[in-house]
Amino acid sequence: MSNQRSGLSARELFKRGEGVTYDDFTILNTTYSEIDKSDISLEAHLGRNITLRTPIVASPMDTVTSTAMCIAIALEGGIGCIHYNFKNPDGSPNIEEQIKVVEQVKRFENGFIENPVTVSPEQTIREVLESSQRNKVGKSSIDNFPVTENGEPHGKLLGLLRQQDYSRRLHTNVQVKDRMVPLDKLIMAEWPITLNQANAMLWERHLLLLPIADKKGKLKYLVTRSDLDKNDEFPLTTKDENKRLRVLFAVETRPEFAYPRLERGFASGADGCIIDTSQGFSRYEAEMIKYILQKFPDKLIIGGNISTPEAARLLAKEGLHSYRNGQGTGSICTTAGAIGISRAGAAGIYHSAKSSKMATIGDGGLRQVGDIVKTLTIGADAVMLGYMLAGTQESPGEVEIDEGTGMPIKIYRGMGSKEANVGGIRGYSRLPQGVQGNVNYKGSVHEWIPLIRDGLISAFQVMNVSSIEELHKRMYSGEIRFERRTIASLQESGVHDIKK
Ligand code: XMP
């Protein structure tokens, strides 16, 4: 009996010069599985101590990632990167709009809310409601407000205006001071206090909100019960050391916009940035990496897009932590046709990932959970999703009804498309390198990501690996085996021979 191993090692599969991608191969079931699902971790390390419990990054695209997506994906253990396609009426970049999203995400689920929306005692309830609209967190507006002198964020605390203190109909012209709980009746805490102590106080005193002031009576933080409830509901949440959601923002390579964007984004608490260009193997990107490392040394920098070891080695030498691997592979992308330079997604990942110590993020062309499994197996530490998150409840844009099928859809478009119109900032030429189209409405990220995780965990169990690191080790050692697919096998692996 022959002891020859089935199939191919990754090295044999990804032969030099062959554009192998996801549909060209499958992973073979060659390992006796004895691992328990509860022992499997999907943790991904992106650099700068940022770890995701779900190895998914939401792509910085204007039909994928803004406030609601960043919040939802972080709650599910991944991270979102806010796109930079916010514009002024004259078409110039509107940096403030992007930064507002950073602030909204950072404010969302806090242990200590550092910058709660505050109001002044002289404001009317109407003005407060307007401010609440402007400061919406995802789909929900803010209803409770610490009242401070002059309404300043960390001004002297004068009271608390809670949802139950005012009517949106009856009190529009009434001043805050006439409806708020004034300081002498307010239960508050003095800083310093630990989050656990604050939590205990909320429960003991039957409170929904606890303002915390310093010794001089100036507002320092707000702690809320709803945040604590969220903590219980989302145990995978990607949080920073202050228990705020982690978030990334996209920057261009053009210094005149990128420098102020970086300044504002990091001042607002963002955890890292993505240098968002279709062509990362360039002087512009290398110079931007140097600048960010020098100015913001503790922040995560993700670069790209690249797809070759030549590019990965250079960017690693510049000190980059993580990079997006994928050129011309996105579902909405026409780069390969427009400029003739691209690479098969899987081949790009396999060859580049092993050439540097940076974290590799497989980006573009992932259509189903099995593609994510393959990406992680051949060397990626995490994936970036556009298509698979577009059309969710949390992606920007409204649900429409497709005239042909009557089914709900949402718009999804490439950032290099004519419709996105980002101009030269992403490095695209004037010739469009992306298209706009529709995708089926997929429901909420809170239902979809758990399903994706389920699929990944099942695959890890079949491969008998407990972590992404172990998966990579076993792939590089040749233990994980692959097989090339014929067209017939591809047909066989899809749904066939049934009537739909
Ligand atoms: P998927 O397949 O997830 O791909 O939809 C998303 C990724 O595609 C890239 N991207 C583009 N590439 N032209 C391109 O060549 C474009 O207009 C474009 N827009 C996005 C990007 O890397 C994204 O994460």
Short mmCIF file of C-alpha atoms and ligand atoms in Angstrom, two decimals:
data_model
loop_
_atom_site.label_atom_id
_atom_site.label_comp_id
_atom_site.label_asym_id
_atom_site.label_seq_id
_atom_site.Cartn_x
_atom_site.Cartn_y
_atom_site.Cartn_z
CA MET A 1 0.00 0.00 0.00
CA SER A 2 1.35 3.41 -0.91
CA ASN A 3 1.81 5.99 1.82
CA GLN A 4 1.93 8.81 -0.64
CA ARG A 5 0.05 11.86 0.56
CA SER A 6 -3.05 13.02 -1.25
CA GLY A 7 -3.05 16.10 -3.42
CA LEU A 8 -0.55 18.91 -3.39
CA SER A 9 1.20 21.07 -0.84
CA ALA A 10 0.59 24.82 -1.12
CA ARG A 11 4.04 25.14 -2.65
CA GLU A 12 3.18 22.66 -5.39
CA LEU A 13 -0.23 24.25 -5.95
CA PHE A 14 1.02 27.80 -6.41
CA LYS A 15 3.59 27.22 -9.12
CA ARG A 16 5.60 30.22 -10.17
CA GLY A 17 3.91 32.15 -12.94
CA GLU A 18 0.44 30.59 -12.62
CA GLY A 19 -2.59 32.70 -11.79
CA VAL A 20 -4.30 30.25 -9.45
CA THR A 21 -7.30 31.55 -7.57
CA TYR A 22 -10.10 30.35 -5.28
CA ASP A 23 -12.17 28.34 -7.73
CA ASP A 24 -9.05 26.65 -9.09
CA PHE A 25 -8.44 24.55 -5.98
CA THR A 26 -10.04 22.98 -2.98
CA ILE A 27 -8.67 21.94 0.41
CA LEU A 28 -8.62 18.19 1.00
CA ASN A 29 -9.86 16.48 4.12
CA THR A 30 -6.65 14.65 5.00
CA THR A 31 -6.47 15.18 8.76
CA TYR A 32 -8.20 13.13 11.43
CA SER A 33 -10.28 15.67 13.31
CA GLU A 34 -10.32 15.46 17.07
CA ILE A 35 -10.56 19.08 18.10
CA ASP A 36 -13.52 20.58 19.87
CA LYS A 37 -15.15 23.66 18.34
CA SER A 38 -14.90 25.44 21.67
CA ASP A 39 -11.09 25.17 21.48
CA ILE A 40 -10.90 27.05 18.18
CA SER A 41 -9.88 30.69 18.11
CA LEU A 42 -10.23 32.90 15.04
CA GLU A 43 -7.96 35.61 16.45
CA ALA A 44 -6.05 37.74 13.99
CA HIS A 45 -3.15 39.99 14.93
CA LEU A 46 -2.90 43.08 12.76
CA GLY A 47 0.05 44.72 14.53
CA ARG A 48 0.41 47.40 17.24
CA ASN A 49 -1.36 45.07 19.70
CA ILE A 50 -4.58 45.19 17.72
CA THR A 51 -6.19 41.77 17.79
CA LEU A 52 -9.48 40.83 16.19
CA ARG A 53 -11.50 37.90 17.48
CA THR A 54 -13.16 37.72 14.06
CA PRO A 55 -10.57 38.08 11.28
CA ILE A 56 -12.62 40.48 9.17
CA VAL A 57 -11.97 44.08 8.16
CA ALA A 58 -14.80 46.05 6.49
CA SER A 59 -13.44 47.69 3.34
CA PRO A 60 -13.10 51.50 3.19
CA MET A 61 -15.73 51.87 0.48
CA ASP A 62 -18.53 54.43 0.44
CA THR A 63 -21.21 51.77 -0.06
CA VAL A 64 -19.81 49.51 2.66
CA THR A 65 -18.30 51.25 5.67
CA SER A 66 -19.51 54.22 7.64
CA THR A 67 -20.79 54.61 11.24
CA ALA A 68 -23.30 51.75 11.42
CA MET A 69 -20.95 49.24 9.75
CA CYS A 70 -17.98 50.19 11.96
CA ILE A 71 -20.08 49.77 15.08
CA ALA A 72 -21.67 46.47 14.03
CA ILE A 73 -18.49 44.85 12.77
CA ALA A 74 -16.52 45.87 15.88
CA LEU A 75 -19.27 44.43 18.10
CA GLU A 76 -18.92 41.17 16.17
CA GLY A 77 -15.15 41.03 16.74
CA GLY A 78 -13.91 42.55 13.45
CA ILE A 79 -13.04 46.13 12.59
CA GLY A 80 -14.25 48.71 10.09
CA CYS A 81 -12.30 51.28 8.13
CA ILE A 82 -14.19 54.50 7.40
CA HIS A 83 -13.95 55.47 3.74
CA TYR A 84 -12.73 58.94 2.78
CA ASN A 85 -15.20 59.77 0.05
CA PHE A 86 -16.99 62.54 1.94
CA LYS A 87 -17.12 65.68 -0.15
CA ASN A 88 -17.89 69.38 0.07
CA PRO A 89 -20.41 70.83 -2.39
CA ASP A 90 -17.50 71.92 -4.62
CA GLY A 91 -16.24 68.32 -4.77
CA SER A 92 -13.22 68.83 -2.51
CA PRO A 93 -12.64 66.27 0.31
CA ASN A 94 -14.66 66.94 3.47
CA ILE A 95 -12.36 65.68 6.20
CA GLU A 96 -14.64 66.74 9.06
CA GLU A 97 -17.44 64.41 7.92
CA GLN A 98 -15.11 61.44 8.07
CA ILE A 99 -13.83 62.48 11.49
CA LYS A 100 -17.41 62.78 12.74
CA VAL A 101 -17.80 59.09 11.99
CA VAL A 102 -14.64 58.28 13.97
CA GLU A 103 -16.11 60.22 16.89
CA GLN A 104 -19.50 58.51 16.62
CA VAL A 105 -17.94 55.07 16.62
CA LYS A 106 -15.65 55.92 19.52
CA ARG A 107 -18.59 57.26 21.49
CA PHE A 108 -20.78 54.26 20.82
CA GLU A 109 -19.94 51.62 23.34
CA ASN A 110 -17.93 53.03 26.07
CA GLY A 111 -17.09 51.98 29.48
CA PHE A 112 -16.34 55.58 30.25
CA ILE A 113 -17.81 57.86 27.60
CA GLU A 114 -15.11 60.48 27.27
CA ASN A 115 -16.95 62.94 25.11
CA PRO A 116 -20.67 62.64 25.77
CA VAL A 117 -22.86 65.12 23.92
CA THR A 118 -23.44 67.92 26.43
CA VAL A 119 -25.97 70.76 26.47
CA SER A 120 -26.23 74.08 28.28
CA PRO A 121 -29.01 74.99 30.74
CA GLU A 122 -30.09 77.88 28.53
CA GLN A 123 -30.69 75.78 25.43
CA THR A 124 -34.25 74.90 24.51
CA ILE A 125 -35.40 71.31 24.15
CA ARG A 126 -35.78 72.01 20.41
CA GLU A 127 -32.09 72.88 20.17
CA VAL A 128 -31.22 69.79 22.17
CA LEU A 129 -33.23 67.60 19.80
CA GLU A 130 -31.44 69.15 16.83
CA SER A 131 -28.10 68.37 18.45
CA SER A 132 -29.33 64.82 19.11
CA GLN A 133 -30.11 64.41 15.40
CA ARG A 134 -26.67 65.72 14.41
CA ASN A 135 -24.95 63.34 16.80
CA LYS A 136 -26.81 60.19 15.86
CA VAL A 137 -25.01 56.99 16.78
CA GLY A 138 -25.70 54.55 13.95
CA LYS A 139 -29.48 54.63 13.54
CA SER A 140 -30.31 55.74 17.06
CA SER A 141 -30.15 59.31 18.27
CA ILE A 142 -28.80 60.38 21.65
CA ASP A 143 -31.56 61.04 24.21
CA ASN A 144 -29.69 61.73 27.46
CA PHE A 145 -27.42 64.70 28.01
CA PRO A 146 -25.19 65.91 30.82
CA VAL A 147 -25.85 69.62 31.33
CA THR A 148 -22.73 71.73 31.75
CA GLU A 149 -21.88 75.40 32.03
CA ASN A 150 -22.05 76.84 28.52
CA GLY A 151 -22.68 73.29 27.24
CA GLU A 152 -18.94 72.66 27.16
CA PRO A 153 -17.89 69.01 26.88
CA HIS A 154 -15.87 69.05 30.10
CA GLY A 155 -17.41 72.11 31.69
CA LYS A 156 -18.82 72.39 35.21
CA LEU A 157 -21.57 69.78 35.65
CA LEU A 158 -24.95 71.42 36.39
CA GLY A 159 -27.40 68.57 35.90
CA LEU A 160 -28.61 65.77 33.70
CA LEU A 161 -31.33 65.85 31.07
CA ARG A 162 -32.70 62.34 30.69
CA GLN A 163 -35.06 60.93 28.11
CA GLN A 164 -37.88 60.79 30.67
CA ASP A 165 -37.43 64.45 31.62
CA TYR A 166 -38.79 65.97 28.43
CA SER A 167 -41.42 65.51 25.76
CA ARG A 168 -40.44 65.93 22.13
CA ARG A 169 -43.89 67.46 21.57
CA LEU A 170 -44.75 69.50 24.66
CA HIS A 171 -41.44 70.95 25.72
CA THR A 172 -39.85 72.18 22.51
CA ASN A 173 -39.66 75.81 23.71
CA VAL A 174 -38.84 75.01 27.34
CA GLN A 175 -35.29 75.57 28.53
CA VAL A 176 -33.10 72.68 29.63
CA LYS A 177 -32.71 74.13 33.14
CA ASP A 178 -36.46 73.78 33.70
CA ARG A 179 -36.53 70.08 32.83
CA MET A 180 -33.15 68.75 33.94
CA VAL A 181 -32.35 66.91 37.15
CA PRO A 182 -30.33 69.60 38.94
CA LEU A 183 -27.02 68.92 40.64
CA ASP A 184 -28.45 68.82 44.19
CA LYS A 185 -30.79 65.95 43.20
CA LEU A 186 -28.36 64.17 40.95
CA ILE A 187 -26.58 60.91 41.78
CA MET A 188 -23.08 61.24 40.44
CA ALA A 189 -19.62 59.89 41.14
CA GLU A 190 -16.29 61.57 41.70
CA TRP A 191 -13.24 60.72 39.65
CA PRO A 192 -11.14 58.57 40.12
CA ILE A 193 -13.42 55.54 40.08
CA THR A 194 -12.95 52.17 38.33
CA LEU A 195 -15.37 50.95 35.69
CA ASN A 196 -16.37 48.08 37.99
CA GLN A 197 -17.18 50.52 40.79
CA ALA A 198 -19.21 52.67 38.40
CA ASN A 199 -21.07 49.59 37.16
CA ALA A 200 -21.82 48.50 40.71
CA MET A 201 -23.16 51.96 41.49
CA LEU A 202 -25.50 51.89 38.48
CA TRP A 203 -27.05 48.68 39.75
CA GLU A 204 -27.11 49.57 43.44
CA ARG A 205 -28.76 52.94 42.87
CA HIS A 206 -31.08 51.70 40.10
CA LEU A 207 -29.60 54.14 37.57
CA LEU A 208 -29.40 54.17 33.79
CA LEU A 209 -26.77 56.93 33.68
CA LEU A 210 -23.93 57.97 35.93
CA PRO A 211 -22.07 61.22 35.31
CA ILE A 212 -18.57 61.34 36.75
CA ALA A 213 -16.98 64.66 37.68
CA ASP A 214 -13.52 65.63 38.88
CA LYS A 215 -12.79 67.30 42.24
CA LYS A 216 -13.62 70.71 40.80
CA GLY A 217 -17.03 69.48 39.65
CA LYS A 218 -16.13 69.39 35.99
CA LEU A 219 -17.67 66.63 33.90
CA LYS A 220 -15.16 63.93 33.10
CA TYR A 221 -17.11 60.89 31.89
CA LEU A 222 -20.55 59.40 31.54
CA VAL A 223 -21.25 55.71 32.18
CA THR A 224 -24.47 54.13 30.91
CA ARG A 225 -26.35 50.91 31.63
CA SER A 226 -27.10 50.31 27.96
CA ASP A 227 -23.36 50.03 27.31
CA LEU A 228 -23.05 47.43 30.01
CA ASP A 229 -25.92 45.45 28.50
CA LYS A 230 -24.17 45.61 25.13
CA ASN A 231 -21.01 44.23 26.66
CA ASP A 232 -22.93 41.13 27.71
CA GLU A 233 -24.56 40.74 24.31
CA PHE A 234 -21.33 41.03 22.29
CA PRO A 235 -18.50 39.15 23.99
CA LEU A 236 -16.26 39.30 20.90
CA THR A 237 -16.20 43.11 20.68
CA THR A 238 -13.01 44.74 19.39
CA LYS A 239 -12.20 47.34 22.04
CA ASP A 240 -9.36 49.63 22.97
CA GLU A 241 -7.86 49.92 26.43
CA ASN A 242 -10.61 52.39 27.42
CA LYS A 243 -13.29 49.92 26.32
CA ARG A 244 -14.23 51.99 23.29
CA LEU A 245 -14.82 50.31 19.94
CA ARG A 246 -11.78 50.17 17.74
CA VAL A 247 -11.97 51.84 14.36
CA LEU A 248 -9.74 52.65 11.39
CA PHE A 249 -9.97 55.45 8.85
CA ALA A 250 -8.78 55.67 5.28
CA VAL A 251 -6.24 58.27 4.14
CA GLU A 252 -5.04 59.09 0.68
CA THR A 253 -1.38 59.38 -0.30
CA ARG A 254 -1.68 63.06 -1.15
CA PRO A 255 -0.12 64.94 1.81
CA GLU A 256 -2.26 68.08 1.47
CA PHE A 257 -5.37 66.07 2.46
CA ALA A 258 -3.74 63.17 4.26
CA TYR A 259 -1.82 65.21 6.86
CA PRO A 260 -4.81 67.11 8.29
CA ARG A 261 -6.91 63.95 8.06
CA LEU A 262 -4.33 62.00 10.08
CA GLU A 263 -4.07 64.76 12.64
CA ARG A 264 -7.84 64.93 13.16
CA GLY A 265 -8.48 61.19 12.91
CA PHE A 266 -5.95 60.24 15.55
CA ALA A 267 -6.88 63.16 17.79
CA SER A 268 -10.43 61.73 17.74
CA GLY A 269 -9.18 58.39 19.00
CA ALA A 270 -8.94 56.26 15.84
CA ASP A 271 -6.79 53.18 16.39
CA GLY A 272 -5.15 53.09 13.00
CA CYS A 273 -5.40 54.07 9.40
CA ILE A 274 -5.37 52.46 6.01
CA ILE A 275 -3.34 54.16 3.32
CA ASP A 276 -6.01 53.63 0.71
CA THR A 277 -4.53 53.42 -2.74
CA SER A 278 -4.90 50.92 -5.53
CA GLN A 279 -1.13 51.07 -6.09
CA GLY A 280 0.78 50.66 -2.83
CA PHE A 281 4.17 49.79 -4.33
CA SER A 282 5.08 53.40 -4.78
CA ARG A 283 7.12 56.29 -3.47
CA TYR A 284 3.93 58.03 -2.36
CA GLU A 285 3.00 55.18 -0.06
CA ALA A 286 6.54 54.71 1.25
CA GLU A 287 6.73 58.42 2.13
CA MET A 288 3.34 58.32 3.81
CA ILE A 289 4.38 55.32 5.94
CA LYS A 290 7.50 57.19 7.07
CA TYR A 291 5.48 60.26 7.96
CA ILE A 292 2.84 58.36 9.96
CA LEU A 293 5.41 56.25 11.81
CA GLN A 294 7.27 59.34 12.83
CA LYS A 295 4.22 61.46 13.81
CA PHE A 296 1.95 58.77 15.27
CA PRO A 297 4.31 55.99 16.37
CA ASP A 298 1.79 54.02 18.42
CA LYS A 299 -0.90 53.75 15.73
CA LEU A 300 -1.57 50.84 13.40
CA ILE A 301 -0.79 51.46 9.74
CA ILE A 302 -2.26 49.24 7.05
CA GLY A 303 -0.92 49.74 3.55
CA GLY A 304 -1.47 48.36 0.09
CA ASN A 305 -2.91 47.45 -2.21
CA ILE A 306 -0.17 45.17 -3.43
CA SER A 307 0.03 41.57 -4.64
CA THR A 308 3.70 40.64 -5.01
CA PRO A 309 6.56 39.75 -2.63
CA GLU A 310 8.65 42.52 -4.22
CA ALA A 311 6.14 45.08 -2.96
CA ALA A 312 5.61 43.38 0.40
CA ARG A 313 9.33 43.31 1.15
CA LEU A 314 9.74 47.00 0.38
CA LEU A 315 6.78 48.09 2.50
CA ALA A 316 7.90 45.84 5.37
CA LYS A 317 11.29 47.52 5.25
CA GLU A 318 9.58 50.90 5.58
CA GLY A 319 8.03 49.63 8.83
CA LEU A 320 4.46 48.93 7.70
CA HIS A 321 2.47 46.68 10.09
CA SER A 322 -0.17 45.19 7.83
CA TYR A 323 -1.14 45.32 4.19
CA ARG A 324 -4.07 44.65 1.87
CA ASN A 325 -3.24 42.01 -0.68
CA GLY A 326 -5.27 42.10 -3.87
CA GLN A 327 -5.03 43.94 -7.16
CA GLY A 328 -7.74 43.72 -9.76
CA THR A 329 -9.72 41.01 -7.93
CA GLY A 330 -12.67 42.90 -6.39
CA SER A 331 -16.20 42.09 -7.51
CA ILE A 332 -16.72 45.68 -8.69
CA CYS A 333 -13.27 46.10 -10.09
CA THR A 334 -12.21 46.61 -13.70
CA THR A 335 -8.53 47.34 -13.06
CA ALA A 336 -7.31 44.19 -14.80
CA GLY A 337 -9.05 45.24 -18.00
CA ALA A 338 -8.38 48.95 -17.67
CA ILE A 339 -4.63 48.84 -17.12
CA GLY A 340 -3.71 45.19 -17.62
CA ILE A 341 -1.96 44.92 -14.26
CA SER A 342 -3.46 42.61 -11.64
CA ARG A 343 -2.94 39.24 -10.03
CA ALA A 344 -5.06 36.18 -9.29
CA GLY A 345 -6.21 36.70 -5.69
CA ALA A 346 -5.07 33.42 -4.14
CA ALA A 347 -1.68 33.39 -5.91
CA GLY A 348 -1.01 36.96 -4.75
CA ILE A 349 -1.72 36.02 -1.15
CA TYR A 350 0.31 32.81 -1.08
CA HIS A 351 3.40 34.34 -2.67
CA SER A 352 3.34 37.65 -0.77
CA ALA A 353 2.32 36.43 2.69
CA LYS A 354 5.40 34.27 3.16
CA SER A 355 7.77 37.03 2.08
CA SER A 356 7.43 39.33 5.11
CA LYS A 357 6.43 39.43 8.76
CA MET A 358 3.65 41.95 8.14
CA ALA A 359 0.07 40.81 8.69
CA THR A 360 -1.55 39.97 5.36
CA ILE A 361 -5.14 40.98 4.74
CA GLY A 362 -6.65 39.10 1.80
CA ASP A 363 -8.67 41.71 -0.07
CA GLY A 364 -11.01 41.32 -3.04
CA GLY A 365 -12.80 38.53 -4.82
CA LEU A 366 -14.18 36.75 -1.74
CA ARG A 367 -17.73 35.67 -2.51
CA GLN A 368 -18.52 33.00 0.05
CA VAL A 369 -17.35 31.71 3.40
CA GLY A 370 -15.30 28.95 1.73
CA ASP A 371 -13.25 31.65 -0.03
CA ILE A 372 -12.42 33.17 3.37
CA VAL A 373 -11.35 29.74 4.63
CA LYS A 374 -9.06 29.34 1.60
CA THR A 375 -7.59 32.85 2.03
CA LEU A 376 -6.70 32.23 5.66
CA THR A 377 -5.37 28.75 4.87
CA ILE A 378 -2.91 29.94 2.22
CA GLY A 379 -1.32 32.59 4.43
CA ALA A 380 -3.64 35.54 5.12
CA ASP A 381 -4.07 36.66 8.73
CA ALA A 382 -7.42 38.31 8.07
CA VAL A 383 -9.70 39.20 5.18
CA MET A 384 -11.13 42.47 3.92
CA LEU A 385 -14.70 42.29 2.67
CA GLY A 386 -16.49 44.57 0.26
CA TYR A 387 -19.07 42.49 -1.59
CA MET A 388 -19.80 40.17 1.34
CA LEU A 389 -20.75 43.14 3.56
CA ALA A 390 -22.36 45.32 0.89
CA GLY A 391 -26.15 45.14 0.90
CA THR A 392 -26.36 44.59 4.65
CA GLN A 393 -28.60 46.65 6.89
CA GLU A 394 -25.51 48.46 8.19
CA SER A 395 -23.94 49.41 4.84
CA PRO A 396 -24.62 53.01 3.75
CA GLY A 397 -27.53 53.56 1.36
CA GLU A 398 -31.19 52.67 1.22
CA VAL A 399 -32.80 49.36 0.40
CA GLU A 400 -34.45 49.44 -3.03
CA ILE A 401 -36.65 46.96 -4.84
CA ASP A 402 -35.24 45.36 -7.96
CA GLU A 403 -37.71 45.98 -10.77
CA GLY A 404 -37.03 42.66 -12.44
CA THR A 405 -37.21 40.31 -9.45
CA GLY A 406 -39.11 42.36 -6.88
CA MET A 407 -36.37 41.51 -4.39
CA PRO A 408 -34.71 44.00 -2.03
CA ILE A 409 -31.32 45.27 -3.18
CA LYS A 410 -28.72 47.91 -2.31
CA ILE A 411 -26.22 49.76 -4.44
CA TYR A 412 -22.59 48.61 -4.33
CA ARG A 413 -19.84 50.33 -6.28
CA GLY A 414 -16.11 50.36 -6.79
CA MET A 415 -14.20 53.31 -5.37
CA GLY A 416 -12.62 53.68 -8.80
CA SER A 417 -16.02 53.85 -10.51
CA LYS A 418 -17.34 56.90 -12.30
CA GLU A 419 -20.18 57.10 -9.76
CA ALA A 420 -17.92 57.11 -6.66
CA ASN A 421 -15.91 59.83 -8.33
CA VAL A 422 -13.03 59.94 -5.87
CA GLY A 423 -10.92 61.56 -8.57
CA GLY A 424 -7.18 61.00 -8.37
CA ILE A 425 -7.05 60.54 -4.60
CA ARG A 426 -7.08 56.74 -4.59
CA GLY A 427 -4.46 56.54 -7.29
CA TYR A 428 -6.84 55.61 -10.09
CA SER A 429 -6.42 57.12 -13.50
CA ARG A 430 -9.24 59.06 -15.14
CA LEU A 431 -10.21 55.86 -16.90
CA PRO A 432 -12.65 54.19 -14.45
CA GLN A 433 -11.32 51.09 -12.74
CA GLY A 434 -14.56 50.02 -11.12
CA VAL A 435 -18.28 49.80 -11.72
CA GLN A 436 -21.52 50.41 -9.86
CA GLY A 437 -24.12 47.70 -9.50
CA ASN A 438 -26.71 46.21 -7.15
CA VAL A 439 -26.39 43.41 -4.64
CA ASN A 440 -29.11 41.48 -2.84
CA TYR A 441 -30.10 42.82 0.54
CA LYS A 442 -28.42 40.57 3.10
CA GLY A 443 -30.03 41.58 6.41
CA SER A 444 -28.02 42.57 9.45
CA VAL A 445 -24.30 42.11 10.02
CA HIS A 446 -25.35 40.80 13.46
CA GLU A 447 -26.89 37.77 11.76
CA TRP A 448 -24.40 37.43 8.91
CA ILE A 449 -21.07 37.58 10.79
CA PRO A 450 -22.06 34.83 13.27
CA LEU A 451 -22.86 32.62 10.26
CA ILE A 452 -19.48 33.40 8.70
CA ARG A 453 -17.79 32.57 12.01
CA ASP A 454 -19.70 29.30 12.16
CA GLY A 455 -18.43 28.36 8.71
CA LEU A 456 -14.84 29.24 9.62
CA ILE A 457 -14.96 27.31 12.87
CA SER A 458 -16.39 24.26 11.07
CA ALA A 459 -13.56 24.42 8.53
CA PHE A 460 -10.92 24.75 11.27
CA GLN A 461 -12.45 21.75 12.99
CA VAL A 462 -12.28 19.65 9.81
CA MET A 463 -8.64 20.70 9.36
CA ASN A 464 -8.04 20.02 13.07
CA VAL A 465 -6.43 23.40 13.76
CA SER A 466 -7.09 25.61 16.75
CA SER A 467 -5.83 28.95 15.40
CA ILE A 468 -4.80 30.86 12.29
CA GLU A 469 -1.13 30.58 13.34
CA GLU A 470 -1.40 26.81 13.54
CA LEU A 471 -3.17 26.72 10.19
CA HIS A 472 -0.29 28.62 8.58
CA LYS A 473 2.33 26.40 10.19
CA ARG A 474 0.63 23.29 8.87
CA MET A 475 0.14 24.82 5.44
CA TYR A 476 3.81 25.82 5.12
CA SER A 477 4.98 22.41 6.36
CA GLY A 478 2.96 20.77 3.59
CA GLU A 479 0.54 19.01 5.95
CA ILE A 480 -2.52 20.84 4.63
CA ARG A 481 -3.21 19.36 1.21
CA PHE A 482 -4.90 20.89 -1.81
CA GLU A 483 -6.22 19.70 -5.15
CA ARG A 484 -6.55 21.51 -8.47
CA ARG A 485 -10.05 21.61 -9.85
CA THR A 486 -11.32 20.67 -13.25
CA ILE A 487 -14.30 22.48 -14.74
CA ALA A 488 -16.42 19.41 -14.12
CA SER A 489 -15.44 19.31 -10.45
CA LEU A 490 -16.30 22.97 -10.11
CA GLN A 491 -19.75 22.32 -11.56
CA GLU A 492 -20.16 19.34 -9.28
CA SER A 493 -19.31 21.39 -6.20
CA GLY A 494 -22.08 23.91 -6.90
CA VAL A 495 -25.80 23.21 -6.76
CA HIS A 496 -26.69 20.97 -9.69
CA ASP A 497 -29.46 18.91 -11.19
CA ILE A 498 -32.27 20.20 -9.06
CA LYS A 499 -35.08 22.43 -10.22
CA LYS A 500 -35.11 25.83 -8.57
P1 XMP B 1 -14.91 42.61 -3.14
O1 XMP B 1 -14.64 41.47 -4.08
O2 XMP B 1 -15.00 42.21 -1.72
O3 XMP B 1 -13.64 43.56 -3.27
O4 XMP B 1 -16.09 43.39 -3.59
C1 XMP B 1 -13.50 44.70 -2.49
C2 XMP B 1 -12.13 45.30 -2.73
O5 XMP B 1 -12.00 45.77 -4.08
C3 XMP B 1 -11.09 46.87 -4.12
N1 XMP B 1 -11.75 47.96 -4.82
C4 XMP B 1 -11.54 48.25 -6.09
N2 XMP B 1 -10.65 47.73 -6.96
N3 XMP B 1 -11.47 49.21 -8.60
C5 XMP B 1 -10.61 48.25 -8.21
O6 XMP B 1 -9.77 47.84 -9.01
C6 XMP B 1 -12.38 49.78 -7.78
O7 XMP B 1 -13.16 50.64 -8.17
C7 XMP B 1 -12.40 49.28 -6.45
N4 XMP B 1 -13.13 49.62 -5.36
C8 XMP B 1 -12.69 48.80 -4.38
C9 XMP B 1 -10.73 47.21 -2.70
O8 XMP B 1 -9.47 46.65 -2.42
C10 XMP B 1 -11.84 46.55 -1.91
O9 XMP B 1 -11.51 46.24 -0.59
#
